[in-house]
Tab-separated table of C-alpha atoms and ligand atoms in Angstrom:
chain	number	residue	atom	x	y	z
A	1	UNK	CA	0.209	0.073	-0.165
A	2	UNK	CA	2.528	2.456	0.875
A	3	UNK	CA	2.658	6.072	0.795
A	4	UNK	CA	-0.506	6.406	-1.146
A	5	UNK	CA	-2.229	4.387	1.200
A	6	UNK	CA	-2.216	7.036	4.097
A	7	UNK	CA	-3.694	9.649	1.978
A	8	UNK	CA	-6.641	7.699	1.118
A	9	UNK	CA	-6.695	7.222	4.607
A	10	UNK	CA	-6.404	10.355	5.382
A	11	UNK	CA	-8.446	11.662	2.790
A	12	UNK	CA	-11.183	9.040	4.412
A	13	UNK	CA	-10.796	10.630	7.798
A	14	UNK	CA	-11.459	13.346	6.997
A	15	UNK	CA	-14.396	12.529	4.352
A	16	UNK	CA	-15.611	10.500	7.086
A	17	UNK	CA	-15.452	13.490	9.236
A	18	UNK	CA	-17.273	15.851	7.171
A	19	UNK	CA	-19.628	13.466	7.216
A	20	UNK	CA	-20.480	12.633	11.269
A	21	UNK	CA	-20.444	16.917	11.135
A	22	UNK	CA	-22.398	17.086	8.154
A	23	UNK	CA	-24.802	14.661	10.139
A	24	UNK	CA	-24.906	16.369	13.213
A	25	UNK	CA	-25.512	19.653	12.141
A	26	UNK	CA	-28.371	18.260	10.163
A	27	UNK	CA	-30.135	16.208	13.194
A	28	UNK	CA	-29.344	20.325	15.286
A	29	UNK	CA	-31.259	21.922	12.783
A	30	UNK	CA	-33.519	19.882	11.206
A	31	UNK	CA	-36.766	19.177	14.016
A	32	UNK	CA	-37.644	16.370	14.485
A	33	UNK	CA	-40.673	14.776	13.006
A	34	UNK	CA	-43.305	13.439	14.339
A	35	UNK	CA	-43.819	10.506	12.007
A	36	UNK	CA	-41.002	9.538	11.890
A	37	UNK	CA	-41.264	5.306	11.828
A	38	UNK	CA	-44.214	5.753	11.405
A	39	UNK	CA	-46.347	6.355	8.538
A	40	UNK	CA	-45.396	10.175	7.724
A	41	UNK	CA	-47.983	12.289	8.070
A	42	UNK	CA	-49.130	15.033	4.867
A	43	UNK	CA	-48.552	17.705	7.907
A	44	UNK	CA	-44.856	17.078	7.865
A	45	UNK	CA	-44.586	17.439	4.307
A	46	UNK	CA	-45.833	20.754	4.450
A	47	UNK	CA	-42.206	21.365	6.550
A	48	UNK	CA	-40.521	19.647	3.733
A	49	UNK	CA	-40.521	21.345	0.562
A	50	UNK	CA	-39.156	23.541	-1.454
A	51	UNK	CA	-39.043	27.190	0.054
A	52	UNK	CA	-37.514	28.151	-2.326
A	53	UNK	CA	-38.725	28.055	-5.863
A	54	UNK	CA	-36.794	30.804	-7.953
A	55	UNK	CA	-39.173	31.267	-10.641
A	56	UNK	CA	-37.105	34.209	-11.766
A	57	UNK	CA	-38.068	38.084	-11.062
A	58	UNK	CA	-40.577	38.155	-8.200
A	59	UNK	CA	-44.259	39.793	-8.908
A	60	UNK	CA	-44.619	43.089	-9.439
A	61	UNK	CA	-45.699	45.101	-5.818
A	62	UNK	CA	-47.287	48.264	-6.972
A	63	UNK	CA	-49.806	46.429	-9.614
A	64	UNK	CA	-53.463	44.433	-8.613
A	65	UNK	CA	-55.814	42.007	-10.004
A	66	UNK	CA	-59.287	42.034	-8.465
A	67	UNK	CA	-61.374	39.083	-9.271
A	68	UNK	CA	-65.401	38.562	-8.900
A	69	UNK	CA	-66.234	36.381	-5.613
A	70	UNK	CA	-65.625	33.015	-6.657
A	71	UNK	CA	-68.527	30.814	-6.561
A	72	UNK	CA	-69.236	27.004	-6.674
A	73	UNK	CA	-68.202	23.768	-4.812
A	74	UNK	CA	-65.399	23.446	-4.066
A	75	UNK	CA	-63.179	21.965	-5.967
A	76	UNK	CA	-64.446	24.531	-8.543
A	77	UNK	CA	-64.099	27.247	-5.954
A	78	UNK	CA	-59.870	26.351	-5.840
A	79	UNK	CA	-59.838	25.865	-10.131
A	80	UNK	CA	-60.998	29.052	-10.207
A	81	UNK	CA	-59.250	30.776	-7.696
A	82	UNK	CA	-55.768	29.076	-9.205
A	83	UNK	CA	-57.674	31.060	-12.963
A	84	UNK	CA	-57.252	33.603	-10.686
A	85	UNK	CA	-53.659	33.349	-9.552
A	86	UNK	CA	-52.210	32.888	-13.536
A	87	UNK	CA	-53.900	35.381	-14.542
A	88	UNK	CA	-52.726	37.616	-12.589
A	89	UNK	CA	-49.035	35.902	-12.290
A	90	UNK	CA	-49.726	36.587	-16.894
A	91	UNK	CA	-49.875	40.372	-15.786
A	92	UNK	CA	-47.354	40.469	-13.142
A	93	UNK	CA	-49.671	42.075	-11.423
A	94	UNK	CA	-50.724	40.319	-7.034
A	95	UNK	CA	-54.119	39.023	-6.984
A	96	UNK	CA	-56.218	40.744	-4.389
A	97	UNK	CA	-57.652	38.425	-2.438
A	98	UNK	CA	-60.552	37.605	-3.279
A	99	UNK	CA	-63.871	36.727	-2.054
A	100	UNK	CA	-64.473	32.969	-1.560
A	101	UNK	CA	-68.426	31.356	-1.326
A	102	UNK	CA	-69.062	29.329	2.000
A	103	UNK	CA	-72.244	28.100	0.145
A	104	UNK	CA	-73.129	26.138	-2.469
A	105	UNK	CA	-76.834	28.198	-3.750
A	106	UNK	CA	-74.897	29.554	-6.303
A	107	UNK	CA	-78.120	29.925	-8.286
A	108	UNK	CA	-79.044	32.623	-6.259
A	109	UNK	CA	-76.753	35.290	-5.640
A	110	UNK	CA	-77.839	36.646	-2.490
A	111	UNK	CA	-77.217	33.216	-1.223
A	112	UNK	CA	-73.966	32.891	-2.218
A	113	UNK	CA	-72.676	33.528	1.537
A	114	UNK	CA	-69.065	35.244	1.062
A	115	UNK	CA	-65.940	33.985	2.646
A	116	UNK	CA	-62.858	35.819	2.540
A	117	UNK	CA	-59.926	33.653	1.505
A	118	UNK	CA	-58.103	34.303	4.801
A	119	UNK	CA	-61.170	32.224	6.703
A	120	UNK	CA	-60.085	29.467	5.328
A	121	UNK	CA	-56.472	29.532	3.873
A	122	UNK	CA	-53.592	30.931	5.636
A	123	UNK	CA	-52.909	33.466	3.264
A	124	UNK	CA	-49.151	34.473	4.667
A	125	UNK	CA	-48.523	30.780	4.693
A	126	UNK	CA	-50.017	31.345	0.764
A	127	UNK	CA	-47.359	34.292	-0.150
A	128	UNK	CA	-44.392	32.552	1.107
A	129	UNK	CA	-44.898	29.574	-0.746
A	130	UNK	CA	-45.940	30.569	-3.399
A	131	UNK	CA	-43.154	33.257	-3.234
A	132	UNK	CA	-42.018	34.552	-6.164
A	133	UNK	CA	-45.006	32.796	-8.261
A	134	UNK	CA	-47.911	34.505	-7.113
A	135	UNK	CA	-49.050	36.717	-4.712
A	136	UNK	CA	-52.080	38.068	-2.631
A	137	UNK	CA	-52.414	41.288	-1.406
A	138	UNK	CA	-54.922	43.521	0.822
A	139	UNK	CA	-56.978	46.371	-0.002
A	140	UNK	CA	-55.178	48.044	2.408
A	141	UNK	CA	-52.101	47.416	0.341
A	142	UNK	CA	-53.579	50.120	-2.541
A	143	UNK	CA	-52.891	53.826	-3.118
A	144	UNK	CA	-55.109	55.394	-4.775
A	145	UNK	CA	-58.283	53.341	-4.978
A	146	UNK	CA	-59.936	54.537	-7.589
A	147	UNK	CA	-57.723	54.693	-10.374
A	148	UNK	CA	-59.048	50.922	-11.407
A	149	UNK	CA	-59.992	49.550	-15.441
A	150	UNK	CA	-62.158	46.867	-15.972
A	151	UNK	CA	-61.551	44.458	-18.071
A	152	UNK	CA	-64.502	42.638	-19.275
A	153	UNK	CA	-64.096	39.148	-19.932
A	154	UNK	CA	-66.384	37.361	-22.452
A	155	UNK	CA	-68.650	34.537	-22.308
A	156	UNK	CA	-69.720	31.934	-24.823
A	157	UNK	CA	-68.888	29.975	-28.044
A	158	UNK	CA	-67.289	32.673	-30.091
A	159	UNK	CA	-65.127	34.329	-26.727
A	160	UNK	CA	-62.631	32.203	-27.979
A	161	UNK	CA	-58.914	30.884	-26.255
A	162	UNK	CA	-56.894	33.765	-28.950
A	163	UNK	CA	-59.457	36.450	-28.364
A	164	UNK	CA	-58.878	35.891	-24.350
A	165	UNK	CA	-55.155	35.474	-24.401
A	166	UNK	CA	-55.247	39.200	-26.696
A	167	UNK	CA	-57.286	40.360	-23.973
A	168	UNK	CA	-54.607	39.016	-21.526
A	169	UNK	CA	-51.666	40.562	-24.048
A	170	UNK	CA	-53.659	44.010	-24.435
A	171	UNK	CA	-54.094	44.204	-21.061
A	172	UNK	CA	-50.567	43.825	-20.239
A	173	UNK	CA	-49.355	47.227	-21.742
A	174	UNK	CA	-48.444	50.012	-22.003
A	175	UNK	CA	-51.700	52.266	-20.788
A	176	UNK	CA	-53.898	49.644	-20.108
A	177	UNK	CA	-50.320	48.664	-17.462
A	178	UNK	CA	-50.200	51.904	-15.659
A	179	UNK	CA	-53.092	51.021	-13.638
A	180	UNK	CA	-53.006	50.511	-10.280
A	181	UNK	CA	-55.642	47.891	-10.607
A	182	UNK	CA	-56.689	45.982	-12.867
A	183	UNK	CA	-60.282	45.299	-11.816
A	184	UNK	CA	-62.151	41.751	-14.097
A	185	UNK	CA	-65.818	41.831	-14.358
A	186	UNK	CA	-68.166	39.411	-16.160
A	187	UNK	CA	-69.808	36.568	-15.363
A	188	UNK	CA	-68.921	32.465	-14.502
A	189	UNK	CA	-65.329	33.361	-13.435
A	190	UNK	CA	-64.762	29.293	-13.812
A	191	UNK	CA	-65.531	29.542	-18.071
A	192	UNK	CA	-62.723	31.498	-18.176
A	193	UNK	CA	-60.414	29.722	-21.541
A	194	UNK	CA	-57.155	28.710	-19.789
A	195	UNK	CA	-53.796	28.785	-20.615
A	196	UNK	CA	-52.177	27.270	-18.373
A	197	UNK	CA	-50.321	23.544	-17.217
A	198	UNK	CA	-51.161	21.750	-15.195
A	199	UNK	CA	-48.610	21.389	-13.279
A	200	UNK	CA	-49.220	25.736	-12.894
A	201	UNK	CA	-51.983	24.465	-11.189
A	202	UNK	CA	-50.096	21.751	-9.238
A	203	UNK	CA	-47.718	25.272	-7.778
A	204	UNK	CA	-50.736	26.900	-7.018
A	205	UNK	CA	-52.474	24.361	-5.058
A	206	UNK	CA	-49.478	23.523	-2.770
A	207	UNK	CA	-49.471	26.861	-1.435
A	208	UNK	CA	-53.149	26.579	0.062
A	209	UNK	CA	-52.709	25.217	3.661
A	210	UNK	CA	-56.043	25.108	5.543
A	211	UNK	CA	-56.100	27.833	8.367
A	212	UNK	CA	-55.238	26.072	12.537
A	213	UNK	CA	-58.545	25.502	13.794
A	214	UNK	CA	-59.305	23.663	10.551
A	215	UNK	CA	-56.495	21.984	10.140
A	216	UNK	CA	-57.206	20.891	13.651
A	217	UNK	CA	-60.311	19.319	12.749
A	218	UNK	CA	-59.237	17.241	9.646
A	219	UNK	CA	-56.855	16.241	12.289
A	220	UNK	CA	-59.531	15.747	14.697
A	221	UNK	CA	-61.148	13.108	12.021
A	222	UNK	CA	-57.629	12.007	11.026
A	223	UNK	CA	-56.809	10.976	14.488
A	224	UNK	CA	-60.666	9.315	14.601
A	225	UNK	CA	-60.134	7.073	11.939
A	226	UNK	CA	-57.039	5.971	12.951
A	227	UNK	CA	-57.283	5.314	16.832
A	228	UNK	CA	-60.063	2.724	15.341
A	229	UNK	CA	-57.162	1.384	13.315
A	230	UNK	CA	-55.494	0.533	16.586
A	231	UNK	CA	-58.193	-0.459	18.516
A	232	UNK	CA	-58.833	-3.699	15.539
A	233	UNK	CA	-55.381	-4.145	15.831
A	234	UNK	CA	-54.784	-4.139	19.586
A	235	UNK	CA	-57.975	-6.707	18.822
A	236	UNK	CA	-56.510	-9.029	16.069
A	237	UNK	CA	-53.227	-8.968	17.864
A	238	UNK	CA	-54.758	-10.490	21.171
A	239	UNK	CA	-55.995	-12.618	19.717
A	240	UNK	CA	-53.293	-13.827	17.641
A	241	UNK	CA	-50.996	-14.059	20.664
A	242	UNK	CA	-48.649	-11.459	18.417
A	243	UNK	CA	-48.467	-8.762	20.744
A	244	UNK	CA	-45.244	-7.275	20.451
A	245	UNK	CA	-44.401	-3.270	20.174
A	246	UNK	CA	-42.667	-3.167	17.503
A	247	UNK	CA	-45.934	-3.406	15.526
A	248	UNK	CA	-47.970	-0.939	18.231
A	249	UNK	CA	-45.937	1.684	16.750
A	250	UNK	CA	-47.277	1.450	13.439
A	251	UNK	CA	-50.657	2.811	12.837
A	252	UNK	CA	-52.932	0.635	10.681
A	253	UNK	CA	-52.657	2.209	7.004
A	254	UNK	CA	-56.451	4.331	6.472
A	255	UNK	CA	-57.949	4.161	2.705
A	256	UNK	CA	-60.105	7.036	1.970
A	257	UNK	CA	-63.502	5.833	-0.724
A	258	UNK	CA	-64.328	9.109	-2.727
A	259	UNK	CA	-67.906	7.106	-3.158
A	260	UNK	CA	-69.892	9.177	-6.002
A	261	UNK	CA	-73.203	6.919	-5.438
A	262	UNK	CA	-75.982	10.303	-4.900
A	263	UNK	CA	-77.905	10.684	-7.327
A	264	UNK	CA	-77.683	13.738	-9.214
A	265	UNK	CA	-74.969	12.350	-10.310
A	266	UNK	CA	-76.171	8.441	-11.031
A	267	UNK	CA	-78.296	11.033	-13.564
A	268	UNK	CA	-75.222	12.995	-14.973
A	269	UNK	CA	-72.626	10.209	-15.276
A	270	UNK	CA	-74.984	7.865	-17.098
A	271	UNK	CA	-76.268	10.867	-19.705
A	272	UNK	CA	-72.241	11.367	-20.108
A	273	UNK	CA	-71.442	6.864	-20.495
A	274	UNK	CA	-73.896	7.548	-23.245
A	275	UNK	CA	-72.386	10.583	-24.503
A	276	UNK	CA	-69.130	9.210	-24.573
A	277	UNK	CA	-70.409	5.472	-25.537
A	278	UNK	CA	-68.246	3.468	-22.102
A	279	UNK	CA	-69.210	2.066	-19.017
A	280	UNK	CA	-66.508	2.869	-17.258
A	281	UNK	CA	-67.543	6.166	-15.742
A	282	UNK	CA	-70.536	5.387	-13.285
A	283	UNK	CA	-69.770	2.743	-10.398
A	284	UNK	CA	-72.551	0.850	-8.116
A	285	UNK	CA	-71.942	0.030	-4.654
A	286	UNK	CA	-71.271	-3.065	-5.188
A	287	UNK	CA	-68.790	-2.172	-7.801
A	288	UNK	CA	-66.831	0.131	-5.439
A	289	UNK	CA	-66.489	-2.506	-2.729
A	290	UNK	CA	-65.106	-4.861	-5.223
A	291	UNK	CA	-62.883	-2.908	-6.939
A	292	UNK	CA	-61.839	-2.002	-3.372
A	293	UNK	CA	-61.340	-5.028	-2.040
A	294	UNK	CA	-59.100	-6.465	-4.872
A	295	UNK	CA	-56.262	-3.235	-4.347
A	296	UNK	CA	-53.269	-5.669	-5.018
A	297	UNK	CA	-51.723	-5.611	-1.448
A	298	UNK	CA	-53.834	-4.208	0.876
A	299	UNK	CA	-53.970	-5.856	4.110
A	300	UNK	CA	-56.851	-6.568	6.833
A	301	UNK	CA	-58.157	-5.683	8.796
A	302	UNK	CA	-58.374	-1.863	7.120
A	303	UNK	CA	-60.138	0.700	7.794
A	304	UNK	CA	-62.234	2.239	4.844
A	305	UNK	CA	-63.168	6.243	5.557
A	306	UNK	CA	-66.438	6.840	3.076
A	307	UNK	CA	-66.411	10.389	1.624
A	308	UNK	CA	-70.188	11.060	0.882
A	309	UNK	CA	-72.452	14.077	0.367
A	310	UNK	CA	-73.792	14.792	3.710
A	311	UNK	CA	-77.277	14.234	2.035
A	312	UNK	CA	-75.952	10.252	1.909
A	313	UNK	CA	-75.253	10.222	5.790
A	314	UNK	CA	-78.555	9.668	6.931
A	315	UNK	CA	-78.717	6.243	4.578
A	316	UNK	CA	-75.819	4.066	5.643
A	317	UNK	CA	-76.555	1.933	3.862
A	318	UNK	CA	-72.741	2.223	1.886
A	319	UNK	CA	-71.696	1.107	5.314
A	320	UNK	CA	-73.174	-2.635	4.511
A	321	UNK	CA	-71.486	-5.198	1.873
A	322	UNK	CA	-68.308	-5.084	2.762
A	323	UNK	CA	-66.065	-8.024	1.867
A	324	UNK	CA	-64.945	-9.426	5.423
A	325	UNK	CA	-61.925	-7.664	6.727
A	326	UNK	CA	-62.672	-4.170	5.080
A	327	UNK	CA	-63.962	-1.902	8.527
A	328	UNK	CA	-66.271	0.721	6.534
A	329	UNK	CA	-66.557	3.956	8.384
A	330	UNK	CA	-68.548	7.521	7.479
A	331	UNK	CA	-68.407	10.791	9.712
A	332	UNK	CA	-71.263	9.314	12.204
A	333	UNK	CA	-70.434	5.885	12.717
A	334	UNK	CA	-66.769	7.581	13.569
A	335	UNK	CA	-68.524	10.009	16.050
A	336	UNK	CA	-67.424	12.890	14.451
A	337	UNK	CA	-70.531	14.618	12.162
A	338	UNK	CA	-70.518	16.776	14.758
A	339	UNK	CA	-67.079	18.764	14.183
A	340	UNK	CA	-68.596	18.783	10.121
A	341	UNK	CA	-71.451	20.012	11.346
A	342	UNK	CA	-70.723	23.159	13.155
A	343	UNK	CA	-69.471	24.541	9.663
A	344	UNK	CA	-70.513	25.882	6.328
A	345	UNK	CA	-70.603	22.897	3.642
A	346	UNK	CA	-67.508	24.752	1.985
A	347	UNK	CA	-65.766	24.400	5.226
A	348	UNK	CA	-67.012	20.547	5.623
A	349	UNK	CA	-66.122	19.657	1.767
A	350	UNK	CA	-62.279	21.082	2.374
A	351	UNK	CA	-62.245	19.001	5.887
A	352	UNK	CA	-63.156	16.319	3.887
A	353	UNK	CA	-61.040	16.872	0.691
A	354	UNK	CA	-57.806	16.570	3.369
A	355	UNK	CA	-59.300	13.531	5.045
A	356	UNK	CA	-58.660	11.385	1.871
A	357	UNK	CA	-55.044	13.771	0.513
A	358	UNK	CA	-53.678	12.610	3.731
A	359	UNK	CA	-55.106	8.790	3.458
A	360	UNK	CA	-52.582	5.489	2.829
A	361	UNK	CA	-54.472	4.631	-0.413
A	362	UNK	CA	-57.214	6.839	-1.786
A	363	UNK	CA	-60.044	5.235	-3.904
A	364	UNK	CA	-62.100	7.452	-6.003
A	365	UNK	CA	-63.944	8.090	-9.725
A	366	UNK	CA	-62.120	10.505	-12.051
A	367	UNK	CA	-64.603	11.638	-13.528
A	368	UNK	CA	-64.969	13.467	-10.252
A	369	UNK	CA	-63.607	16.651	-10.121
A	370	UNK	CA	-62.892	15.794	-6.772
A	371	UNK	CA	-61.591	13.193	-7.078
A	372	UNK	CA	-59.206	14.324	-9.631
A	373	UNK	CA	-57.592	17.636	-7.914
A	374	UNK	CA	-56.951	15.057	-4.896
A	375	UNK	CA	-54.730	12.286	-6.567
A	376	UNK	CA	-53.254	16.116	-8.658
A	377	UNK	CA	-52.640	16.920	-5.014
A	378	UNK	CA	-51.305	13.709	-3.831
A	379	UNK	CA	-49.205	13.058	-7.672
A	380	UNK	CA	-47.471	16.538	-6.586
A	381	UNK	CA	-46.405	15.453	-3.568
A	382	UNK	CA	-44.777	12.614	-4.432
A	383	UNK	CA	-43.415	13.884	-6.758
A	384	UNK	CA	-42.066	17.138	-4.244
A	385	UNK	CA	-40.459	14.566	-1.761
A	386	UNK	CA	-38.680	12.593	-4.739
A	387	UNK	CA	-41.437	9.537	-4.144
A	388	UNK	CA	-40.943	7.013	-7.253
A	389	UNK	CA	-44.578	7.639	-8.189
A	390	UNK	CA	-44.680	3.424	-9.928
A	391	UNK	CA	-41.646	1.730	-7.621
A	392	UNK	CA	-43.486	-1.572	-5.551
A	393	UNK	CA	-43.915	0.549	-2.005
A	394	UNK	CA	-44.322	3.507	-3.598
A	395	UNK	CA	-46.407	5.237	-0.109
A	396	UNK	CA	-49.816	6.978	-0.869
A	397	UNK	CA	-51.277	5.221	-3.992
A	398	UNK	CA	-53.943	6.358	-5.470
A	399	UNK	CA	-57.021	4.216	-7.612
A	400	UNK	CA	-59.754	5.234	-9.981
A	401	UNK	CA	-62.811	2.872	-9.487
A	402	UNK	CA	-64.792	3.508	-11.656
A	403	UNK	CA	-61.732	1.790	-14.436
A	404	UNK	CA	-60.790	-1.647	-14.108
A	405	UNK	CA	-57.316	-3.207	-13.218
A	406	UNK	CA	-55.969	-5.369	-16.386
A	407	UNK	CA	-57.543	-8.629	-15.703
A	408	UNK	CA	-57.878	-8.612	-12.434
A	409	UNK	CA	-61.233	-6.707	-10.923
A	410	UNK	CA	-59.082	-4.463	-8.657
A	411	UNK	CA	-59.544	-0.448	-9.594
A	412	UNK	CA	-56.223	1.251	-11.762
A	413	UNK	CA	-53.855	3.088	-10.381
A	414	UNK	CA	-53.671	6.881	-10.824
A	415	UNK	CA	-51.527	8.997	-11.207
A	416	UNK	CA	-51.779	12.810	-13.059
A	417	UNK	CA	-49.746	13.512	-15.915
A	418	UNK	CA	-47.980	16.646	-15.052
A	419	UNK	CA	-47.263	17.121	-18.841
A	420	UNK	CA	-50.588	18.090	-19.638
A	421	UNK	CA	-50.521	21.538	-21.283
A	422	UNK	CA	-54.317	22.901	-19.972
A	423	UNK	CA	-55.816	22.017	-16.636
A	424	UNK	CA	-59.256	21.395	-18.903
A	425	UNK	CA	-57.547	17.815	-20.017
A	426	UNK	CA	-57.827	15.835	-16.688
A	427	UNK	CA	-60.644	17.942	-15.118
A	428	UNK	CA	-63.549	16.997	-16.605
A	429	UNK	CA	-63.589	13.824	-16.214
A	430	UNK	CA	-61.347	11.274	-17.995
A	431	UNK	CA	-60.494	7.856	-17.999
A	432	UNK	CA	-57.261	8.456	-19.538
A	433	UNK	CA	-55.012	8.596	-16.823
A	434	UNK	CA	-51.851	7.360	-16.056
A	435	UNK	CA	-51.539	4.250	-14.425
A	436	UNK	CA	-47.816	1.884	-13.404
B	501	NAG	C1	-56.145	58.984	-7.377
B	501	NAG	O1	-55.914	58.826	-8.613
B	501	NAG	C2	-57.496	59.323	-9.471
B	501	NAG	C3	-56.853	59.142	-11.246
B	501	NAG	O2	-55.851	58.631	-11.596
B	501	NAG	C4	-56.189	61.134	-9.782
B	501	NAG	O3	-57.268	62.018	-10.411
B	501	NAG	C5	-55.843	61.698	-7.979
B	501	NAG	O4	-55.292	62.982	-7.881
B	501	NAG	C6	-54.967	60.387	-7.181
B	501	NAG	N1	-55.103	60.939	-6.394
B	501	NAG	C7	-54.191	60.580	-5.328
B	501	NAG	C8	-54.496	60.337	-3.850
B	501	NAG	O5	-53.057	60.275	-5.778
B	502	NAG	C1	-42.659	-9.341	16.741
B	502	NAG	O1	-43.329	-9.627	15.605
B	502	NAG	C2	-42.657	-9.602	14.677
B	502	NAG	C3	-43.640	-9.900	13.540
B	502	NAG	O2	-44.465	-10.362	13.480
B	502	NAG	C4	-42.127	-11.229	14.566
B	502	NAG	O3	-41.308	-11.283	13.859
B	502	NAG	C5	-41.456	-11.244	15.945
B	502	NAG	O4	-40.996	-12.488	16.422
B	502	NAG	C6	-41.848	-10.430	16.659
B	502	NAG	N1	-41.618	-10.759	18.376
B	502	NAG	C7	-41.900	-10.787	19.204
B	502	NAG	C8	-40.473	-10.925	20.635
B	502	NAG	O5	-42.669	-11.280	19.336
B	503	NAG	C1	-80.802	3.226	1.166
B	503	NAG	O1	-80.422	3.258	-0.221
B	503	NAG	C2	-80.620	2.431	-0.281
B	503	NAG	C3	-80.017	1.963	-2.037
B	503	NAG	O2	-79.944	3.691	-2.510
B	503	NAG	C4	-82.168	1.848	-0.802
B	503	NAG	O3	-82.716	0.669	-1.150
B	503	NAG	C5	-82.981	1.955	1.079
B	503	NAG	O4	-83.873	2.115	0.205
B	503	NAG	C6	-82.595	3.167	1.642
B	503	NAG	N1	-82.487	3.583	2.991
B	503	NAG	C7	-82.959	4.417	3.447
B	503	NAG	C8	-83.838	3.851	4.821
B	503	NAG	O5	-83.206	5.387	3.234
B	504	NAG	C1	-48.225	13.084	-20.749
B	504	NAG	O1	-49.384	14.239	-21.123
B	504	NAG	C2	-48.470	14.382	-22.299
B	504	NAG	C3	-49.164	15.880	-23.035
B	504	NAG	O2	-50.971	15.987	-23.245
B	504	NAG	C4	-48.301	14.039	-23.397
B	504	NAG	O3	-47.780	13.575	-24.505
B	504	NAG	C5	-47.880	11.838	-23.124
B	504	NAG	O4	-47.955	10.705	-23.949
B	504	NAG	C6	-48.707	11.753	-21.424
B	504	NAG	N1	-48.557	10.702	-21.323
B	504	NAG	C7	-48.590	9.584	-21.024
B	504	NAG	C8	-48.088	9.127	-19.846
B	504	NAG	O5	-50.048	8.422	-21.213
């Protein structure tokens, strides 16, 4: 070996020393994660993700965009909000914090119950996470409220993608651009033409963090689901006399199933099936149960959380007929309906959304926007964490129960194709989903 070996040895020593130093530094600087060794909770992820997205220069600080109240269901509101953000980004303006709608009665304007964005999502957190990409502002940031230019959005067939884009371009330069505030007017902002790729939407959704009060309600629901799992687990373990410590730290995974079986959906989806000449949209309760029970590698007993619309809560039939080993729960049976009842529609929906987002396994319908957005966010989460989405031990798999996977009667594995150039490709329902 001789002298050369000595150099290698001292180099190795230096390297080991450096590594140890780095590990110590890391241990000091990175807060311990409560999920370590167990199931990594969604909430930890918020702190792990990239805090310094560099998307070129930041947003101009003295120009603003104002949009009308954002309406309809939670999914539509999330999408419309993201569109408003991306429109502001396109015009290099700060988006004045919009009002969302707490109720679903969108047909009567006076029942829309405006609710400020920051009563649902964290305002500062949003700007921190989306820093340099999009920015929300307050009306108090304005210097002169009279310098407002109204920008009338068109509607109908004649209002094409090109016309909409031309309008945005035109209003981003010259005299138009000098106005401190551009106010978008027109009805149905949800129907605006869409110029932004799926990954931009994913980026905006990533910055939406529920305010503490609502986040804690979601925590309570998730804890209840996990507690039910633990009880089941300790029962079955004591029966098998296999009660040892290592397993009591592993919470039982839970499956969240977004069951779209309500009557209004059934009417809508039957029409859609006829129009698209397919039978892969409407799934009956029986089919959903079968597909879920055939998820490959899913161990039983397993707690199944059923996210169903309120109307169905009175009818416990969704809880019946599950195969042995599957423990179905909805809000009532879980004893958490009181948590939901305190809140208006939008918040209830946001809690359910969060519970599905955090589930170890999510199963939804690829024609439902609610399911689609959940899978989009779960996919984004895996990308951000560098998880191989099609690996064998994938951590947060999602499935579409309306599509059969190969020969088995299981549901299709489902990840969002982030390369799509418009959200439209995924948001109006599709059975062209990426699988593994
Ligand atoms: C606000 O803008 C209007 C119109 O441009 C102008 O006439 C007015 O003097 C401005 N007021 C202030 C306080 O700058
Ligand atoms: C603990 O459980 C594991 C997995 O079930 C088993 O392999 C192991 O033998 C158990 N240990 C004891 C001490 O019972
Ligand atoms: C529950 O729904 C099932 C099927 O949708 C129906 O047959 C049953 O009568 C309903 N039960 C109640 C109590 O409404
Ligand atoms: C993802 O979307 C892009 C753009 O629409 C398309 O070219 C590609 O084939 C899709 N990938 C898969 C695996 O479907």
